Tab-separated table of C-alpha atoms and ligand atoms in Angstrom:
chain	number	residue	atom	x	y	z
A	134	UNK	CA	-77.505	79.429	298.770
A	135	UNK	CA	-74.596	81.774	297.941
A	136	UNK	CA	-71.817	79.544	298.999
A	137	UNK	CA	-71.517	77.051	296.286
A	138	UNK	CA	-69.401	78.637	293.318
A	139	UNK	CA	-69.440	77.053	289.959
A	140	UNK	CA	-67.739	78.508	287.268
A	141	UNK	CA	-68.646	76.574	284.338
A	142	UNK	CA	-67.595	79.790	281.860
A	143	UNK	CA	-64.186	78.946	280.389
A	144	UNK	CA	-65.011	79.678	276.670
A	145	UNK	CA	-65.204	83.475	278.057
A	146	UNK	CA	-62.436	82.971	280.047
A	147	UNK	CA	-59.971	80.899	282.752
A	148	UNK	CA	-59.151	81.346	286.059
A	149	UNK	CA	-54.985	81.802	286.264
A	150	UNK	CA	-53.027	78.297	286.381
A	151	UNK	CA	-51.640	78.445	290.201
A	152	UNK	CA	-48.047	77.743	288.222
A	153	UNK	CA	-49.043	80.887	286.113
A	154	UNK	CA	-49.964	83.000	289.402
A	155	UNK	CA	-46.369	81.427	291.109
A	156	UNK	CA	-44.387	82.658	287.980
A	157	UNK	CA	-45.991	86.124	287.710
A	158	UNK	CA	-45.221	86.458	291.426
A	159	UNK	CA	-41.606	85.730	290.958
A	160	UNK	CA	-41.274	87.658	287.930
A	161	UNK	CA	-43.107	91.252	288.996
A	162	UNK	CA	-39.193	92.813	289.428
A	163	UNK	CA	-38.276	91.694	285.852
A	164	UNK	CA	-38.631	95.201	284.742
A	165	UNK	CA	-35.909	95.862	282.055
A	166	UNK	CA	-36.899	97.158	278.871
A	167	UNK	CA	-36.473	93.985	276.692
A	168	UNK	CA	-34.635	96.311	274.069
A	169	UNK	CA	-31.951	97.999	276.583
A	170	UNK	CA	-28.505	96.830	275.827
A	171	UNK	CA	-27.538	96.842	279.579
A	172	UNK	CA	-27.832	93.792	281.715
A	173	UNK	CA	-31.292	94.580	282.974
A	174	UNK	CA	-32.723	94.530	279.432
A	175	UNK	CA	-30.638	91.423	278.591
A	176	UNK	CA	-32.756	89.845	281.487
A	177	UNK	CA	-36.247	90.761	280.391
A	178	UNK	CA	-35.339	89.870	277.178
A	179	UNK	CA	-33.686	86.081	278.186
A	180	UNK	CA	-37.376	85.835	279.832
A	181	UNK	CA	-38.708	86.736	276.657
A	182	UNK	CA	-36.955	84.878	274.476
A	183	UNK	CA	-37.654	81.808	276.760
A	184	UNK	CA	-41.546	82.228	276.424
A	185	UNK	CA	-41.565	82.324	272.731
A	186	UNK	CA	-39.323	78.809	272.526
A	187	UNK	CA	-42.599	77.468	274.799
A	188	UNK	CA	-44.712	78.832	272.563
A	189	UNK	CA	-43.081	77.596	269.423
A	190	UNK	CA	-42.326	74.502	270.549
A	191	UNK	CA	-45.977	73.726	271.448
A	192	UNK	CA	-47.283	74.279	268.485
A	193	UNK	CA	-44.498	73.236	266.089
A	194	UNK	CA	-43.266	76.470	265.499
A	195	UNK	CA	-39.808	78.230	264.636
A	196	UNK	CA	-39.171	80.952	267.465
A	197	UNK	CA	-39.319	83.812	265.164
A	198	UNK	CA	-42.190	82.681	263.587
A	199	UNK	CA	-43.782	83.892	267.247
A	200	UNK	CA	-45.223	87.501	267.344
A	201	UNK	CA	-46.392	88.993	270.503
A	202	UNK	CA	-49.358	90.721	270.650
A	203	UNK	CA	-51.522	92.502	273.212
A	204	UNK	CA	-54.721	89.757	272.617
A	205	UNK	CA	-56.496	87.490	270.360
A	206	UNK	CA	-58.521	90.615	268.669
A	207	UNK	CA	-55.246	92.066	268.139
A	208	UNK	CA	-53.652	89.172	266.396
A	209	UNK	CA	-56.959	88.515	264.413
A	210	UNK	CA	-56.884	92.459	263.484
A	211	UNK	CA	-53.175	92.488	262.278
A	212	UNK	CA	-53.578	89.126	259.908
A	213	UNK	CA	-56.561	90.488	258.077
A	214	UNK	CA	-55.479	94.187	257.926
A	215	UNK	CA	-52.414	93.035	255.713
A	216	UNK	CA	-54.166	94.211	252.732
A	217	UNK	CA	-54.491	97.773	253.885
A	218	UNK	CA	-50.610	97.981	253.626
A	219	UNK	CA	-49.607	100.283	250.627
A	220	UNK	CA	-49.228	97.921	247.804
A	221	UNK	CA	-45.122	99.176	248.030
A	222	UNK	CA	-44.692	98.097	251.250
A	223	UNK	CA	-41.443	95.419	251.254
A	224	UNK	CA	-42.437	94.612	247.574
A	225	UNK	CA	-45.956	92.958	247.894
A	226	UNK	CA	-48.858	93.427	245.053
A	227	UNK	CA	-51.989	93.549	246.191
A	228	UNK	CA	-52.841	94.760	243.089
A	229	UNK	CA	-54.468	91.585	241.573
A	230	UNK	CA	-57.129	91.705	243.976
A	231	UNK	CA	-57.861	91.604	247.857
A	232	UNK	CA	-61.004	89.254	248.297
A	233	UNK	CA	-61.195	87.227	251.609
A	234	UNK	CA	-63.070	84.684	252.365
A	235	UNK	CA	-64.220	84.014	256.456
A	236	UNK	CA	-66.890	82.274	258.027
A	237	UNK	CA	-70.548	83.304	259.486
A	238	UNK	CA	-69.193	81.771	263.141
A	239	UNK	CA	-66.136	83.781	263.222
A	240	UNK	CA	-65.504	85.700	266.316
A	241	UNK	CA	-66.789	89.263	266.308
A	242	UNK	CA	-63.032	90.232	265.967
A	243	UNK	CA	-62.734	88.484	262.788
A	244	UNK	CA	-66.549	89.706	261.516
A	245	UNK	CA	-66.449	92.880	262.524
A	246	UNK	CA	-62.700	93.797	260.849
A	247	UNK	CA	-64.187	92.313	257.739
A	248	UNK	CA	-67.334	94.872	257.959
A	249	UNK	CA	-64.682	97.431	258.525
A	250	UNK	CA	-62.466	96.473	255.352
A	251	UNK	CA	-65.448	95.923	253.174
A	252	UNK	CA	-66.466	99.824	253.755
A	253	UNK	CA	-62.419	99.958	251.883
A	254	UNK	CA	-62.893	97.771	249.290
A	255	UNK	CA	-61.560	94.885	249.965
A	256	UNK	CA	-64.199	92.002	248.644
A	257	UNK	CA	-65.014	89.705	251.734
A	258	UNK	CA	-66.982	86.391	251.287
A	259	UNK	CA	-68.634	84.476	253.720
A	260	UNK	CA	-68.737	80.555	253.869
A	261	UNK	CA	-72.327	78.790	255.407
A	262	UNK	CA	-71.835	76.178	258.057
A	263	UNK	CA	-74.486	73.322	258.192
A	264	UNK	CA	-76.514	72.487	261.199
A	265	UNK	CA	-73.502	71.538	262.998
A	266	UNK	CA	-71.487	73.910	262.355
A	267	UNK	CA	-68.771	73.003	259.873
A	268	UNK	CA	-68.426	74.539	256.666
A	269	UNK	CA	-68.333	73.155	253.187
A	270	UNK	CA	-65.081	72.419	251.292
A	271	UNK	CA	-66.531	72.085	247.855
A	272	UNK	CA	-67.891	75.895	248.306
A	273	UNK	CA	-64.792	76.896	249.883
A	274	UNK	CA	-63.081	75.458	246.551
A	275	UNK	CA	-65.807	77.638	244.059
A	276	UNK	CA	-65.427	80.256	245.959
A	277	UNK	CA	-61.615	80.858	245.548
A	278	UNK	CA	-60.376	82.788	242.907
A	279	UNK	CA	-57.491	84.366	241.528
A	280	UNK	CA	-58.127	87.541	243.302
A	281	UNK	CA	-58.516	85.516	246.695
A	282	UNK	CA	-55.397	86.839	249.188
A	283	UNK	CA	-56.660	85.593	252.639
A	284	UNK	CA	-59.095	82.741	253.883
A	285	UNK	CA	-59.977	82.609	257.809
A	286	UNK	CA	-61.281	80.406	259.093
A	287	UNK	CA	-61.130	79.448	263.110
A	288	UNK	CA	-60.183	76.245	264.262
A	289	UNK	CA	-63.012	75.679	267.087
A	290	UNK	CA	-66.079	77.407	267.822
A	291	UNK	CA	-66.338	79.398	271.132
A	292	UNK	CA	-69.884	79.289	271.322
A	293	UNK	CA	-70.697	75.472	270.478
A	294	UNK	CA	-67.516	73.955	270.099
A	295	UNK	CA	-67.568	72.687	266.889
A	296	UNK	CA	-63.907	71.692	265.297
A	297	UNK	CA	-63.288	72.168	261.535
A	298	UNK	CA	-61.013	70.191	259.958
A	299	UNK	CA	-58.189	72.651	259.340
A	300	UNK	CA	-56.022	70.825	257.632
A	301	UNK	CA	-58.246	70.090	255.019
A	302	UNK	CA	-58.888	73.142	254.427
A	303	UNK	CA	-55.594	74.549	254.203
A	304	UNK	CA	-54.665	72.131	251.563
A	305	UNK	CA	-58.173	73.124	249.352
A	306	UNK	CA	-56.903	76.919	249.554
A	307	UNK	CA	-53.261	76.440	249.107
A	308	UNK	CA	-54.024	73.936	245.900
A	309	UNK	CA	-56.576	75.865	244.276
A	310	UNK	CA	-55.378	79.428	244.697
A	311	UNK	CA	-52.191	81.351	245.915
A	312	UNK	CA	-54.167	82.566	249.373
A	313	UNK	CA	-52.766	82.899	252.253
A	314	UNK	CA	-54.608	80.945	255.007
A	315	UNK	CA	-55.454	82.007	258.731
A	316	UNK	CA	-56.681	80.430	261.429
A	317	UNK	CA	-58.111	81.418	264.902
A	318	UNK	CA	-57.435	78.819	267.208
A	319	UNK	CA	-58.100	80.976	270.530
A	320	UNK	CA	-60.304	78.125	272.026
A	321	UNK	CA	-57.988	75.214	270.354
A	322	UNK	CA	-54.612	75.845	271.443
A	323	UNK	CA	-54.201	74.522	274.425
A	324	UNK	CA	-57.577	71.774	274.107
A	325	UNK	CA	-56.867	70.058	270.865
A	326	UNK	CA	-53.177	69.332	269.038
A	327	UNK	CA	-51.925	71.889	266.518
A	328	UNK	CA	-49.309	71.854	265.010
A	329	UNK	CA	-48.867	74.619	262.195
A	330	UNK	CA	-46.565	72.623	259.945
A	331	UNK	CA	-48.749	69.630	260.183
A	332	UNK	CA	-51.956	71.635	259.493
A	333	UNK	CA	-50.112	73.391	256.943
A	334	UNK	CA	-51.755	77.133	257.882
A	335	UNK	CA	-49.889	80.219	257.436
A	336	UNK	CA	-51.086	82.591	260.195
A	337	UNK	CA	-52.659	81.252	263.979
A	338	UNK	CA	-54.108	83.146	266.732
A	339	UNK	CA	-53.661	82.156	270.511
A	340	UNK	CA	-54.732	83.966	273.393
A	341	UNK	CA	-53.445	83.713	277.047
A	342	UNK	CA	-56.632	84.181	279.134
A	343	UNK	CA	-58.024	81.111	277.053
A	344	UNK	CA	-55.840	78.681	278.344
A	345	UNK	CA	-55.182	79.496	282.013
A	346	UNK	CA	-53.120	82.829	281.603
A	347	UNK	CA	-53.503	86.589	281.916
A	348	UNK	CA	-55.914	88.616	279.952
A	349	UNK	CA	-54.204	91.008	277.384
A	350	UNK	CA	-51.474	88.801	275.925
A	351	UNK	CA	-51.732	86.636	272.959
A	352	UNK	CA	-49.362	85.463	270.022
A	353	UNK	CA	-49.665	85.228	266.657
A	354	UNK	CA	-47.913	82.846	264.471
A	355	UNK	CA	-46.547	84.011	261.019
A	356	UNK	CA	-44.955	81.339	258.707
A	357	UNK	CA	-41.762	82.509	257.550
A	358	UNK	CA	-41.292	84.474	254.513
A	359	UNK	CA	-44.820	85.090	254.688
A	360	UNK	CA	-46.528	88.445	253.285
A	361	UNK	CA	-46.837	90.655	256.535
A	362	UNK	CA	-47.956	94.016	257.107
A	363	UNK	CA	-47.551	95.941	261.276
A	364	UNK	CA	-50.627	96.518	262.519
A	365	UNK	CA	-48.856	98.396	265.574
A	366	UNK	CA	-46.342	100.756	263.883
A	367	UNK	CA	-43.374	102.360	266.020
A	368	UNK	CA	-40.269	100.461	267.522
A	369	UNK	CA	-38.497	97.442	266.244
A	370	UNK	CA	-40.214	94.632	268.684
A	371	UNK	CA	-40.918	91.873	267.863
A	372	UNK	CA	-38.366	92.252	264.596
A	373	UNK	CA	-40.437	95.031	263.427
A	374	UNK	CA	-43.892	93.079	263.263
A	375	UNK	CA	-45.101	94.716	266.651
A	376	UNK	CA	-44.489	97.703	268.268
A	377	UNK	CA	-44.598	98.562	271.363
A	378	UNK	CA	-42.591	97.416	274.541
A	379	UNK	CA	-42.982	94.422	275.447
A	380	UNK	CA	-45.848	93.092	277.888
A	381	UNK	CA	-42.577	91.106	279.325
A	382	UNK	CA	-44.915	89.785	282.886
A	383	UNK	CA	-47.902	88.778	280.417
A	384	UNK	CA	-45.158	86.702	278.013
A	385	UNK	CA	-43.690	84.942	280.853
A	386	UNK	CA	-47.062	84.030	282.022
A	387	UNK	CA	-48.421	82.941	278.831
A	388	UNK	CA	-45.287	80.990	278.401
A	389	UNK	CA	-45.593	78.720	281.567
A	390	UNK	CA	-49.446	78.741	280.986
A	391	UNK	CA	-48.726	77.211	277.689
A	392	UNK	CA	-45.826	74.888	279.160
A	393	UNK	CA	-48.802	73.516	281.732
A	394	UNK	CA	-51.066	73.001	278.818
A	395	UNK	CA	-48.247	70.777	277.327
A	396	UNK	CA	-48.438	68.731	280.755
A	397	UNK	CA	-52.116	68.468	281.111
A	398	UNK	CA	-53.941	68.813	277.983
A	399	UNK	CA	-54.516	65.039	277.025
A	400	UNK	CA	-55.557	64.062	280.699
A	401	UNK	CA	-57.619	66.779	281.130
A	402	UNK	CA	-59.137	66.387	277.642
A	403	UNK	CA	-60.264	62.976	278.389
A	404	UNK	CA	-61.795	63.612	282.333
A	405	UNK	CA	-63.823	66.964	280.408
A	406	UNK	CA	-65.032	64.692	278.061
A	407	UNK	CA	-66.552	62.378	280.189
A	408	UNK	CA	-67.592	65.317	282.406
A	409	UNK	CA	-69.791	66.817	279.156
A	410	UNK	CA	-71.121	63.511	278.294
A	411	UNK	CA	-72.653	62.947	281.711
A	412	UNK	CA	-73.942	66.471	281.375
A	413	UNK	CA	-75.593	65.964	278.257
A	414	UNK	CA	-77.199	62.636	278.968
A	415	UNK	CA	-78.809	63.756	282.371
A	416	UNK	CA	-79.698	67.123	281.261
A	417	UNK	CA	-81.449	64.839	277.995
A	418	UNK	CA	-83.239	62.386	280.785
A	419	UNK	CA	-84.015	65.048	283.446
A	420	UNK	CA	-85.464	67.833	280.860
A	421	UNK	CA	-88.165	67.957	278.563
A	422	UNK	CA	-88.028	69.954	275.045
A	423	UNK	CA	-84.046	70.277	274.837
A	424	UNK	CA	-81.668	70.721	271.915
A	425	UNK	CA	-77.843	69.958	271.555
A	426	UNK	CA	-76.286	72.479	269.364
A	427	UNK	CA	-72.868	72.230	267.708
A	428	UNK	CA	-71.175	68.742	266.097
A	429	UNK	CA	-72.243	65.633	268.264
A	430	UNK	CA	-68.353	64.478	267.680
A	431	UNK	CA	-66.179	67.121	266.354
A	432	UNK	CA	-66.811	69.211	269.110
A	433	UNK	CA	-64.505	70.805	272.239
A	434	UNK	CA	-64.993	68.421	275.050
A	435	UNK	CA	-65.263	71.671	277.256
A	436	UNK	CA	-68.115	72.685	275.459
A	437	UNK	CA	-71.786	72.132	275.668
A	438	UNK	CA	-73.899	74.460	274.401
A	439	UNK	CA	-77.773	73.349	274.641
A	440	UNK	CA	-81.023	75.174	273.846
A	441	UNK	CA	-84.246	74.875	275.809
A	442	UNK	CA	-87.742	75.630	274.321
A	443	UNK	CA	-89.611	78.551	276.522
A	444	UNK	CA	-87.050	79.998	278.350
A	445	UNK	CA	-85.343	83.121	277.616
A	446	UNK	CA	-81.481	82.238	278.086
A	447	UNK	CA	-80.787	85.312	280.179
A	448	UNK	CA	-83.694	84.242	283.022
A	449	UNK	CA	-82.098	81.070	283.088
A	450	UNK	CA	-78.401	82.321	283.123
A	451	UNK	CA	-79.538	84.863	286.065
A	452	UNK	CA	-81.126	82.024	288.325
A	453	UNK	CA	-77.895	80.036	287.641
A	454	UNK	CA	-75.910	82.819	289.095
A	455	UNK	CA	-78.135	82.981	292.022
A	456	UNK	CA	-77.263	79.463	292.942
A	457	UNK	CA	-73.358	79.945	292.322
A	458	UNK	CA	-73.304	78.404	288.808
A	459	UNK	CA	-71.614	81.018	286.375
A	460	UNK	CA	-72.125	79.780	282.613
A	461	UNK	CA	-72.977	81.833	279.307
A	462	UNK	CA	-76.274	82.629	276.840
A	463	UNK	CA	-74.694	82.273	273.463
A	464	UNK	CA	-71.636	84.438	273.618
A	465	UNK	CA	-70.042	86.613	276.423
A	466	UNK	CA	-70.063	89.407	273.867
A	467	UNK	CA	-73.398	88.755	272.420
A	468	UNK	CA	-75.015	89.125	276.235
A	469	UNK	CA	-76.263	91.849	277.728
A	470	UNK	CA	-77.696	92.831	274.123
A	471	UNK	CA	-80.655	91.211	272.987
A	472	UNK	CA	-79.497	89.893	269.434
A	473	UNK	CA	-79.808	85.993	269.005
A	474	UNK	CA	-76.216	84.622	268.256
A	475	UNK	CA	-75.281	84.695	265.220
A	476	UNK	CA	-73.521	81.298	265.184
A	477	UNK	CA	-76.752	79.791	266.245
A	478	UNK	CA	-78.544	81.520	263.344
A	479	UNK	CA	-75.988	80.154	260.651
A	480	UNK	CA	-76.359	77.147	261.785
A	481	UNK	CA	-80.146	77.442	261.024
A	482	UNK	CA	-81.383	77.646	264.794
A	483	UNK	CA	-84.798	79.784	264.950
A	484	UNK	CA	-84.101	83.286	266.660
A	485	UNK	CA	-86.265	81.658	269.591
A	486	UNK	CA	-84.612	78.660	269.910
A	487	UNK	CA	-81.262	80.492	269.707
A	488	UNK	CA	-82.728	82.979	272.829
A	489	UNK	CA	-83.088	79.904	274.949
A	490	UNK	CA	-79.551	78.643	274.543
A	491	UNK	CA	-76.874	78.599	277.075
A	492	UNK	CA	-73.485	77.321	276.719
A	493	UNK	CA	-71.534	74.962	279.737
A	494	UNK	CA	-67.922	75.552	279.005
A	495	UNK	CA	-65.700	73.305	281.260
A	496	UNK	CA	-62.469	73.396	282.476
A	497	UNK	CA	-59.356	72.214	284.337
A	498	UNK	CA	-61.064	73.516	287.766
A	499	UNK	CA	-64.195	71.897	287.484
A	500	UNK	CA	-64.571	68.543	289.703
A	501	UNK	CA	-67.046	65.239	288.776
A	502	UNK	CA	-69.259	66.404	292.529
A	503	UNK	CA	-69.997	70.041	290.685
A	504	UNK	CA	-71.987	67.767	288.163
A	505	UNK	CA	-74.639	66.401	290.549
A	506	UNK	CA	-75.009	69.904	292.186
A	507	UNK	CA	-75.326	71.624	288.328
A	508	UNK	CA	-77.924	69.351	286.714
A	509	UNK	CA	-80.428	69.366	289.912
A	510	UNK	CA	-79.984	72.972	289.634
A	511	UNK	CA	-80.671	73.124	285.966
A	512	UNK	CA	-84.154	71.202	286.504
A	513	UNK	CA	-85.073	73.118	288.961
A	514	UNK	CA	-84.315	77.036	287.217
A	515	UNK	CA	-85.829	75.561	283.909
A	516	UNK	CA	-88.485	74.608	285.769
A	517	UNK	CA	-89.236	77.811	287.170
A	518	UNK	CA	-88.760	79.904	284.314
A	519	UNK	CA	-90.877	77.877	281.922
A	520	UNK	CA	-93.426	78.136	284.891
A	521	UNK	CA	-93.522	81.936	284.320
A	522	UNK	CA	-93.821	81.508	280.613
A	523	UNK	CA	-97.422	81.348	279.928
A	524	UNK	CA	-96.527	80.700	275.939
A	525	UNK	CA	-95.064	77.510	276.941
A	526	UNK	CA	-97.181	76.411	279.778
A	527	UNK	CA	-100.275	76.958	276.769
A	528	UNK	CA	-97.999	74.256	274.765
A	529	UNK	CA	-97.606	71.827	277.280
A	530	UNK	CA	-101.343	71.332	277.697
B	1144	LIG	C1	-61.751	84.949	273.134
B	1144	LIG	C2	-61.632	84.744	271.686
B	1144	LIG	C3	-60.991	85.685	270.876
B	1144	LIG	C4	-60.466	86.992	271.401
B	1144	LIG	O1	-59.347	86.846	272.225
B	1144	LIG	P1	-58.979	88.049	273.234
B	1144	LIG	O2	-57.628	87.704	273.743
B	1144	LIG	O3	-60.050	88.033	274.296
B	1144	LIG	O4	-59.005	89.297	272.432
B	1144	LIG	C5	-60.882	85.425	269.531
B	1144	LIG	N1	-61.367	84.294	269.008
B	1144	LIG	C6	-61.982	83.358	269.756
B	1144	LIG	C7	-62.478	82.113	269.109
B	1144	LIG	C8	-62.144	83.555	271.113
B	1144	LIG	O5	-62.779	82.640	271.839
């Protein structure tokens, strides 16, 4: 016991890239201020520069269409704070209404800002996802209006993986109103294709620590021409759309993190896939009373998020960690308080059943021999904590 590790967490987040790690080595005495006009600046800003054709390229981006940012909150927080720009502000009238509509399985960066601009009027409406987890386009098209300015939706689920189809979507909000449409794509970047133009979106979020690179950078994309408002006032980084000097070690990282991605993302996308699928099918044989949540097909093929009946998710997650196996109960923010998750609930899980879920997120670390080792160890901890569960022992008789 104790010497097996397991980290089976990457929804929460990724262990550096060892090309990420080299690069940040090599790059700790870049320390010009990107905006210094002497040679030193000029360097860290080359470097920066560099990162953000990555970037752009890898998603089918222009390189100014590329705006730093500190995280994936941050980037979420800037795209739906727009409307709390003065009206004046470089000409835009937000006059004619500020109504956004989101999802109930949005991040809590994306449902909590909406709380927050609800309590300053801005109207916020919230789409229902079926048992799956994918929303409806036909209430997404009654629900637009002529007052609707922003729709967000996120690309794929954190918690159980489930992939909308966002270009879809962007073409029912762009042809039946004149919203601008968002998209958090923290845990799809870098998994899945996207490519902006081709999903026709106006805003994305990516964050580094998602995909193999350092907590505390992210990027958000901005069509050009599109309405913007700083969420970060101050300097003129980031061509006045960020201030704040620039996080020039995090960029470079994220920039070769992404440039990895482009190198192993379909390989790795297939051997995860098959990795999950042999997951779910023993766990299925090996264990009584269990439940798949999220889409059986449009669904990360990291991601496996499964409920048992009669355990509490945090006995089961604490026995796992006892044996070296690190996964999640619902959310990484959701844990240590005792609220079911709420993407589990809007996807019409019972509160119980949604207390006995835990969530296998996979990634490019994990090896086919942790799978053996993981699924004996999930019989035997679900084992032992339904055996302390009198309530389910009773319904076994
Ligand atoms: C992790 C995550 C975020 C937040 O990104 P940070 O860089 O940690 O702030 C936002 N959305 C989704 C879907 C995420 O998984």
């Amino acid at each position: 016991m104790g010497t097996k590790f397991v980290y089976m967490d990457n929804n929460a987040t990724t262990p550096l890239h060892p090309e990420v790690k080299s690069i940040i080595k090599e790059s700790v005495d870049i320390f010009g201020n990107p905006s210094s006009l002497h040679s030193c600046g000029r360097l860290a800003s080359e470097h920066v520069e560099k990162a953000r054709e990555k970037i752009a390229s890898f998603i089918g981006a222009e390189h100014e269409e590329i705006i730093f940012v500190g995280s994936g909150s941050e980037a979420n927080n800037t795209v739906l704070s727009i409307f709390l720009c003065s009206s004046k502000i470089r000409g835009h009238d937000w006059s004619n209404g500020k109504d956004i509509i989101t999802t109930r399985i949005e991040h809590p960066c994306v449902l909590e800002t909406s709380k927050c601009l609800r309590s300053r009027g801005v109207n916020v409406f919230y789409l229902d996802v079926d048992k799956f987890g994918k929303i409806n386009l036909e209430q997404l098209k009654d629900m637009l209006t002529t007052k609707t300015r922003l729709v967000s939706i996120m690309m794929a689920n954190n918690e159980i993986g489930t992939i909308q189809d966002i270009k879809s979507i962007a073409d029912v909000v762009h042809e039946n109103s004149g919203a601008l449409f968002h998209t958090d794509a923290v845990q799809a970047v870098g998994k899945i294709p996207v490519d902006v133009k081709e999903l026709g979106v106006d805003f994305l979020t990516l964050s580094g620590h998602k995909m193999y690179g350092p907590k505390g950078i992210g990027a958000l994309y901005a069509k050009k021409g599109v309405e913007f408002c700083p969420f970060i006032r101050g300097g003129q980084q980031e061509k006045g759309r960020r201030a704040g000097t620039e996080n020039t070690l995090g960029i470079i990282a994220l920039g070769k993190a992404i440039e990895m991605r482009a190198k192993e993302m379909e390989e790795e996308h297939i051997r995860l896939k098959g990795f999950k699928d042999i997951l779910k099918n023993s766990l299925e044989q090996k264990i009584a009373d269990i439940h798949f949540n999220g889409h059986p097909d449009d669904s990360l093929s990291s991601t496996l998020n499964v409920s048992f009946d009669g355990v509490e998710g945090e006995a089961v997650l604490l026995y796992l960690d006892l044996e070296g196996i690190a996964v999640s109960t619902g959310s990484a923010c959701a844990s240590g308080s005792l609220n079911p998750s709420h993407v589990l609930l809007a996807t019409g899980v019972s509160a119980e059943r949604a207390h006995g879920s835990i969530r296998v997120s996979l990634g490019r670390e994990n090896t086919k021999e942790e799978l053996g080792y993981v699924i004996e160890i999930f019989q035997k901890v679900i084992a032992k904590v339904r055996g302390m569960s009198t309530a389910y022992s009773k319904r076994r008789e």
